[in-house]
Short mmCIF file of C-alpha atoms and ligand atoms in Angstrom, two decimals:
data_model
loop_
_atom_site.label_atom_id
_atom_site.label_comp_id
_atom_site.label_asym_id
_atom_site.label_seq_id
_atom_site.Cartn_x
_atom_site.Cartn_y
_atom_site.Cartn_z
CA UNK A 25 0.00 0.00 0.00
CA UNK A 26 2.76 2.38 0.99
CA UNK A 27 4.61 1.89 -2.28
CA UNK A 28 1.43 2.33 -4.30
CA UNK A 29 0.64 5.56 -2.47
CA UNK A 30 4.14 6.83 -3.17
CA UNK A 31 3.73 5.85 -6.81
CA UNK A 32 0.46 7.76 -7.01
CA UNK A 33 1.97 10.89 -5.43
CA UNK A 34 4.90 10.67 -7.83
CA UNK A 35 2.84 9.97 -10.94
CA UNK A 36 2.49 12.70 -13.56
CA UNK A 37 -0.46 10.95 -15.13
CA UNK A 38 -2.35 8.18 -13.37
CA UNK A 39 -5.20 6.45 -15.17
CA UNK A 40 -7.61 3.77 -13.92
CA UNK A 41 -8.86 0.79 -15.89
CA UNK A 42 -11.87 -0.82 -14.24
CA UNK A 43 -14.14 -3.83 -14.56
CA UNK A 44 -17.20 -5.31 -12.88
CA UNK A 45 -15.30 -6.08 -9.64
CA UNK A 46 -15.19 -2.40 -8.72
CA UNK A 47 -19.00 -2.26 -8.61
CA UNK A 48 -19.47 -5.59 -6.81
CA UNK A 49 -19.58 -3.94 -3.37
CA UNK A 50 -22.29 -1.62 -4.73
CA UNK A 51 -24.49 -4.66 -5.32
CA UNK A 52 -23.99 -5.06 -9.08
CA UNK A 53 -23.07 -8.68 -9.79
CA UNK A 54 -19.88 -9.37 -11.75
CA UNK A 55 -20.17 -11.28 -15.04
CA UNK A 56 -18.06 -14.32 -14.24
CA UNK A 57 -17.84 -16.58 -11.22
CA UNK A 58 -20.48 -18.02 -8.96
CA UNK A 59 -23.58 -15.83 -8.82
CA UNK A 60 -22.32 -13.79 -11.78
CA UNK A 61 -24.60 -12.54 -14.56
CA UNK A 62 -23.30 -15.14 -17.03
CA UNK A 63 -23.89 -17.88 -14.45
CA UNK A 64 -27.62 -17.11 -14.37
CA UNK A 65 -27.93 -15.97 -17.99
CA UNK A 66 -25.44 -17.78 -20.26
CA UNK A 67 -23.63 -15.34 -22.61
CA UNK A 68 -24.29 -17.52 -25.66
CA UNK A 69 -28.02 -16.82 -25.18
CA UNK A 70 -28.07 -13.45 -23.41
CA UNK A 71 -24.75 -11.75 -24.18
CA UNK A 72 -25.25 -11.24 -27.91
CA UNK A 73 -28.08 -9.98 -30.11
CA UNK A 74 -28.47 -13.17 -32.11
CA UNK A 75 -28.75 -15.26 -28.95
CA UNK A 76 -31.22 -12.80 -27.43
CA UNK A 77 -33.33 -12.80 -30.62
CA UNK A 78 -33.57 -16.59 -30.49
CA UNK A 79 -34.30 -16.65 -26.76
CA UNK A 80 -37.01 -14.04 -27.35
CA UNK A 81 -38.76 -16.43 -29.75
CA UNK A 82 -38.69 -19.41 -27.42
CA UNK A 83 -38.83 -17.80 -24.00
CA UNK A 84 -39.65 -14.07 -23.95
CA UNK A 85 -40.31 -14.10 -20.21
CA UNK A 86 -36.71 -15.08 -19.55
CA UNK A 87 -35.44 -12.21 -21.72
CA UNK A 88 -37.62 -9.80 -19.75
CA UNK A 89 -36.28 -11.25 -16.47
CA UNK A 90 -32.74 -10.69 -17.74
CA UNK A 91 -33.42 -7.07 -18.66
CA UNK A 92 -35.25 -6.46 -15.38
CA UNK A 93 -32.44 -7.94 -13.27
CA UNK A 94 -29.78 -5.86 -15.04
CA UNK A 95 -31.76 -2.62 -14.87
CA UNK A 96 -32.82 -3.07 -11.25
CA UNK A 97 -29.22 -3.72 -10.16
CA UNK A 98 -28.19 -0.55 -12.03
CA UNK A 99 -30.97 1.53 -10.46
CA UNK A 100 -30.34 0.53 -6.85
CA UNK A 101 -26.55 0.84 -6.93
CA UNK A 102 -24.66 3.67 -5.24
CA UNK A 103 -20.95 4.39 -5.57
CA UNK A 104 -18.78 2.54 -3.05
CA UNK A 105 -15.49 3.75 -1.50
CA UNK A 106 -13.56 2.66 -4.61
CA UNK A 107 -15.60 4.90 -6.94
CA UNK A 108 -15.42 7.73 -4.40
CA UNK A 109 -11.65 7.34 -3.98
CA UNK A 110 -11.18 7.62 -7.76
CA UNK A 111 -13.35 10.76 -7.77
CA UNK A 112 -11.20 12.30 -5.05
CA UNK A 113 -7.97 11.29 -6.81
CA UNK A 114 -9.29 13.12 -9.87
CA UNK A 115 -10.11 16.19 -7.76
CA UNK A 116 -6.50 16.14 -6.47
CA UNK A 117 -5.40 16.05 -10.15
CA UNK A 118 -3.57 12.77 -9.59
CA UNK A 119 -5.98 10.70 -11.66
CA UNK A 120 -6.48 11.98 -15.20
CA UNK A 121 -9.09 9.55 -16.50
CA UNK A 122 -10.98 6.33 -15.92
CA UNK A 123 -11.27 3.78 -18.70
CA UNK A 124 -14.09 1.45 -17.79
CA UNK A 125 -15.63 -1.69 -19.20
CA UNK A 126 -18.62 -1.14 -16.93
CA UNK A 127 -21.95 0.03 -18.28
CA UNK A 128 -23.13 1.38 -14.92
CA UNK A 129 -22.79 5.07 -14.03
CA UNK A 130 -21.06 4.72 -10.67
CA UNK A 131 -17.81 6.41 -11.72
CA UNK A 132 -19.75 9.52 -12.70
CA UNK A 133 -21.78 9.34 -9.47
CA UNK A 134 -18.51 8.89 -7.56
CA UNK A 135 -17.20 12.23 -8.84
CA UNK A 136 -15.15 11.28 -11.92
CA UNK A 137 -15.58 13.56 -14.92
CA UNK A 138 -13.37 11.96 -17.51
CA UNK A 139 -14.85 8.51 -17.86
CA UNK A 140 -14.16 6.61 -21.06
CA UNK A 141 -16.79 3.90 -21.47
CA UNK A 142 -15.46 1.40 -23.93
CA UNK A 143 -18.44 -0.96 -23.58
CA UNK A 144 -21.05 1.80 -23.70
CA UNK A 145 -23.55 2.91 -21.08
CA UNK A 146 -26.78 1.29 -19.95
CA UNK A 147 -28.54 4.62 -19.43
CA UNK A 148 -28.11 5.67 -23.06
CA UNK A 149 -30.04 4.62 -26.16
CA UNK A 150 -28.59 4.91 -29.65
CA UNK A 151 -30.34 5.19 -33.00
CA UNK A 152 -29.53 2.20 -35.20
CA UNK A 153 -29.98 4.38 -38.28
CA UNK A 154 -28.32 7.75 -37.61
CA UNK A 155 -26.36 7.03 -34.43
CA UNK A 156 -28.00 9.82 -32.37
CA UNK A 157 -27.70 9.25 -28.63
CA UNK A 158 -30.38 9.76 -26.01
CA UNK A 159 -29.68 9.87 -22.28
CA UNK A 160 -32.46 7.97 -20.56
CA UNK A 161 -31.44 8.63 -16.97
CA UNK A 162 -32.77 6.70 -13.98
CA UNK A 163 -36.36 7.79 -14.69
CA UNK A 164 -36.18 6.50 -18.26
CA UNK A 165 -34.83 3.16 -17.07
CA UNK A 166 -37.57 2.87 -14.43
CA UNK A 167 -40.15 3.40 -17.17
CA UNK A 168 -38.57 0.63 -19.20
CA UNK A 169 -38.86 -1.77 -16.26
CA UNK A 170 -42.53 -0.79 -15.90
CA UNK A 171 -43.18 -1.20 -19.64
CA UNK A 172 -41.61 -4.64 -20.00
CA UNK A 173 -45.07 -6.21 -19.91
CA UNK A 174 -46.55 -3.85 -22.54
CA UNK A 175 -48.99 -5.49 -24.94
CA UNK A 176 -47.53 -3.85 -28.04
CA UNK A 177 -44.96 -5.91 -29.83
CA UNK A 178 -45.82 -9.26 -28.28
CA UNK A 179 -45.39 -11.07 -31.57
CA UNK A 180 -42.56 -9.13 -33.17
CA UNK A 181 -38.85 -9.87 -33.29
CA UNK A 182 -36.56 -8.91 -30.43
CA UNK A 183 -35.00 -5.83 -32.04
CA UNK A 184 -38.36 -4.43 -33.07
CA UNK A 185 -39.72 -5.02 -29.57
CA UNK A 186 -36.67 -3.23 -28.11
CA UNK A 187 -37.42 -0.37 -30.50
CA UNK A 188 -41.00 -0.11 -29.15
CA UNK A 189 -39.63 -0.16 -25.61
CA UNK A 190 -37.07 2.58 -26.22
CA UNK A 191 -39.18 4.79 -28.49
CA UNK A 192 -38.23 6.31 -31.83
CA UNK A 193 -35.18 8.42 -32.58
CA UNK A 194 -36.08 12.11 -32.20
CA UNK A 195 -33.77 13.06 -35.08
CA UNK A 196 -34.68 10.58 -37.83
CA UNK A 197 -37.48 8.36 -36.52
CA UNK A 198 -35.15 5.35 -36.61
CA UNK A 199 -35.17 2.39 -34.25
CA UNK A 200 -33.35 2.87 -30.95
CA UNK A 201 -31.23 0.23 -29.24
CA UNK A 202 -29.26 0.23 -25.97
CA UNK A 203 -25.92 1.99 -26.35
CA UNK A 204 -23.96 -0.97 -25.02
CA UNK A 205 -21.56 -3.39 -26.66
CA UNK A 206 -22.82 -6.95 -26.99
CA UNK A 207 -20.51 -9.82 -27.81
CA UNK A 208 -19.39 -9.87 -31.47
CA UNK A 209 -19.97 -6.12 -31.80
CA UNK A 210 -17.30 -3.50 -32.41
CA UNK A 211 -16.31 -1.11 -29.63
CA UNK A 212 -17.28 2.56 -30.05
CA UNK A 213 -14.43 3.99 -32.10
CA UNK A 214 -14.06 7.33 -30.30
CA UNK A 215 -14.02 5.78 -26.81
CA UNK A 216 -11.56 3.12 -27.92
CA UNK A 217 -9.13 5.62 -29.49
CA UNK A 218 -9.28 7.78 -26.37
CA UNK A 219 -8.67 4.73 -24.17
CA UNK A 220 -5.62 3.73 -26.20
CA UNK A 221 -4.24 7.26 -26.09
CA UNK A 222 -4.71 7.46 -22.31
CA UNK A 223 -3.06 4.06 -21.81
CA UNK A 224 -0.07 4.99 -23.95
CA UNK A 225 0.51 8.29 -22.18
CA UNK A 226 0.08 7.40 -18.49
CA UNK A 227 2.89 6.57 -16.09
CA UNK A 228 0.74 4.65 -13.58
CA UNK A 229 -2.34 2.55 -14.22
CA UNK A 230 -4.68 1.29 -11.50
CA UNK A 231 -6.28 -1.91 -12.81
CA UNK A 232 -9.29 -2.57 -10.60
CA UNK A 233 -11.68 -5.52 -10.53
CA UNK A 234 -11.35 -6.99 -13.97
CA UNK A 235 -10.82 -10.59 -15.04
CA UNK A 236 -8.75 -9.26 -17.96
CA UNK A 237 -9.93 -11.90 -20.37
CA UNK A 238 -12.24 -9.97 -22.68
CA UNK A 239 -10.51 -8.46 -25.70
CA UNK A 240 -9.82 -5.93 -27.05
CA UNK A 241 -10.52 -4.26 -23.65
CA UNK A 242 -7.87 -6.33 -21.87
CA UNK A 243 -5.21 -4.89 -24.18
CA UNK A 244 -5.38 -1.57 -22.32
CA UNK A 245 -3.07 -2.48 -19.39
CA UNK A 246 -0.62 -4.10 -21.84
CA UNK A 247 -0.47 -0.85 -23.84
CA UNK A 248 0.25 1.08 -20.65
CA UNK A 249 2.91 -1.41 -19.57
CA UNK A 250 4.61 -1.26 -22.96
CA UNK A 251 4.66 2.54 -22.73
CA UNK A 252 6.54 2.24 -19.42
CA UNK A 253 3.74 2.74 -16.87
CA UNK A 254 3.67 1.08 -13.46
CA UNK A 255 0.71 -1.27 -13.21
CA UNK A 256 -1.14 -1.60 -9.91
CA UNK A 257 -3.65 -4.43 -9.83
CA UNK A 258 -6.41 -4.42 -7.22
CA UNK A 259 -8.45 -7.58 -7.36
CA UNK A 260 -9.75 -10.29 -5.06
CA UNK A 261 -8.11 -12.94 -7.23
CA UNK A 262 -5.21 -13.34 -9.58
CA UNK A 263 -5.90 -12.62 -13.24
CA UNK A 264 -3.97 -12.88 -16.51
CA UNK A 265 -3.01 -9.23 -15.86
CA UNK A 266 -1.30 -10.12 -12.57
CA UNK A 267 1.89 -11.09 -14.38
CA UNK A 268 2.43 -7.58 -15.71
CA UNK A 269 1.55 -5.89 -12.42
CA UNK A 270 4.29 -3.86 -10.71
CA UNK A 271 2.24 -4.07 -7.51
CA UNK A 272 -0.75 -6.22 -6.59
CA UNK A 273 -3.13 -5.61 -3.75
CA UNK A 274 -5.36 -8.60 -3.16
CA UNK A 275 -8.72 -7.69 -1.65
CA UNK A 276 -12.12 -6.14 -2.28
CA UNK A 277 -11.87 -2.96 -4.33
CA UNK A 278 -14.04 -0.75 -2.10
CA UNK A 279 -12.26 -1.60 1.12
CA UNK A 280 -8.80 -1.46 -0.48
CA UNK A 281 -9.30 1.81 -2.35
CA UNK A 282 -10.83 3.39 0.77
CA UNK A 283 -7.71 2.51 2.80
CA UNK A 284 -5.39 3.51 0.00
CA UNK A 285 -6.99 6.92 -0.29
CA UNK A 286 -6.85 7.58 3.48
CA UNK A 287 -3.16 6.67 3.46
CA UNK A 288 -2.54 8.92 0.47
CA UNK A 289 -4.37 11.83 2.08
CA UNK A 290 -2.32 11.56 5.26
CA UNK A 291 0.96 11.34 3.32
CA UNK A 292 -0.09 14.11 0.97
CA UNK A 293 -0.71 16.46 3.90
CA UNK A 294 2.54 15.46 5.57
CA UNK A 295 4.55 16.02 2.41
CA UNK A 296 2.84 19.20 1.20
CA UNK A 297 1.47 20.69 4.42
P1 OAD B 328 -15.67 -10.19 -14.76
O1 OAD B 328 -16.94 -10.62 -14.13
O2 OAD B 328 -15.15 -10.98 -15.87
O3 OAD B 328 -14.51 -10.12 -13.67
C1 OAD B 328 -14.67 -9.48 -12.44
C2 OAD B 328 -13.31 -9.43 -11.77
O4 OAD B 328 -13.45 -8.70 -10.56
C3 OAD B 328 -12.73 -10.79 -11.41
O5 OAD B 328 -11.34 -10.80 -11.67
C4 OAD B 328 -12.96 -10.89 -9.89
O6 OAD B 328 -11.92 -11.62 -9.25
C5 OAD B 328 -12.89 -9.45 -9.49
N1 OAD B 328 -13.69 -9.09 -8.31
C6 OAD B 328 -14.91 -9.56 -7.93
N2 OAD B 328 -15.35 -8.92 -6.84
C7 OAD B 328 -14.40 -8.01 -6.52
C8 OAD B 328 -14.27 -7.02 -5.51
N3 OAD B 328 -15.21 -6.81 -4.59
N4 OAD B 328 -13.14 -6.28 -5.50
C9 OAD B 328 -12.16 -6.47 -6.42
N5 OAD B 328 -12.23 -7.37 -7.39
C10 OAD B 328 -13.33 -8.13 -7.44
O7 OAD B 328 -15.87 -8.66 -15.17
P2 OAD B 328 -15.04 -7.80 -16.24
O8 OAD B 328 -13.60 -8.09 -16.17
O9 OAD B 328 -15.48 -6.41 -16.09
O10 OAD B 328 -18.35 -7.25 -21.61
O11 OAD B 328 -15.61 -8.38 -17.59
C11 OAD B 328 -15.16 -7.85 -18.79
C12 OAD B 328 -16.28 -7.85 -19.79
O12 OAD B 328 -16.82 -9.16 -19.90
C13 OAD B 328 -17.47 -7.00 -19.42
O13 OAD B 328 -17.32 -5.64 -19.70
C14 OAD B 328 -18.56 -7.61 -20.24
C15 OAD B 328 -18.26 -9.06 -19.96
O14 OAD B 328 -18.69 -9.98 -20.88
C16 OAD B 328 -19.35 -7.18 -22.47
O15 OAD B 328 -20.50 -7.40 -22.13
C17 OAD B 328 -18.98 -6.79 -23.86
#
């Protein structure tokens, strides 16, 4: 911890790369492992649009359960000490950006302003035709949960039903879809280029709560390492990224980041005060 704090105080540009583990203590289940999203809803059926379209034909109730579970977890979650610590590191100008694979909005709620969301955001809808974005906010998501049982669209395909649920595009009348990345889809180009640029220009990267097995996202810490950055991994378990870590802190993200930030604050005051 002490060495990591010193590294953070020394860093000219620290960047965080986060995954589902950082939001676990906020009550959002991770994807992998026991009790994870993919445990309950296999990714071959629920993690990609083709799978979901098929599941919709044979078992629409299960698709609705999936959507409801994901949205309700999103709506009840509040930032935990790890999100808050990153927000305060940004306020101290130590942390320059957060690159996240998460589709929740807990980094923003935790006080981070530069959040690069390489897998999209659950509270945004995107027009499939013109690409216009619409922020739905918590209220919009609550309405979606309430409308899941709507009569309209009972016998239409999954994408059309989603379109009914999300409403038309205000710009072109096109069909809206969630602005998130499903398996087999490309990452949003602007977010991905920004993430690569941040990784290649930082001198310390906090890698928090990711299994590091989903590509291309998992390339980010390797890009930072190759550019000479120190890698700090905070995770309950080892991951394929552990081998490139300069430092590893094994433990829950919220608890660990909370302690790390308190230590940094006390050192910061001692050294600057
Ligand atoms: P995973 O569910 O794959 O991994 C979560 C990681 O967090 C694991 O390494 C856990 O050991 C760790 N972890 C769990 N609880 C923790 C805690 N309280 N504190 C610290 N670490 C903890 O989630 P991601 O790595 O984010 O993509 O998954 C990457 C991508 O795979 C997701 O963005 C999603 C998924 O399929 C898409 O949907 C495109």
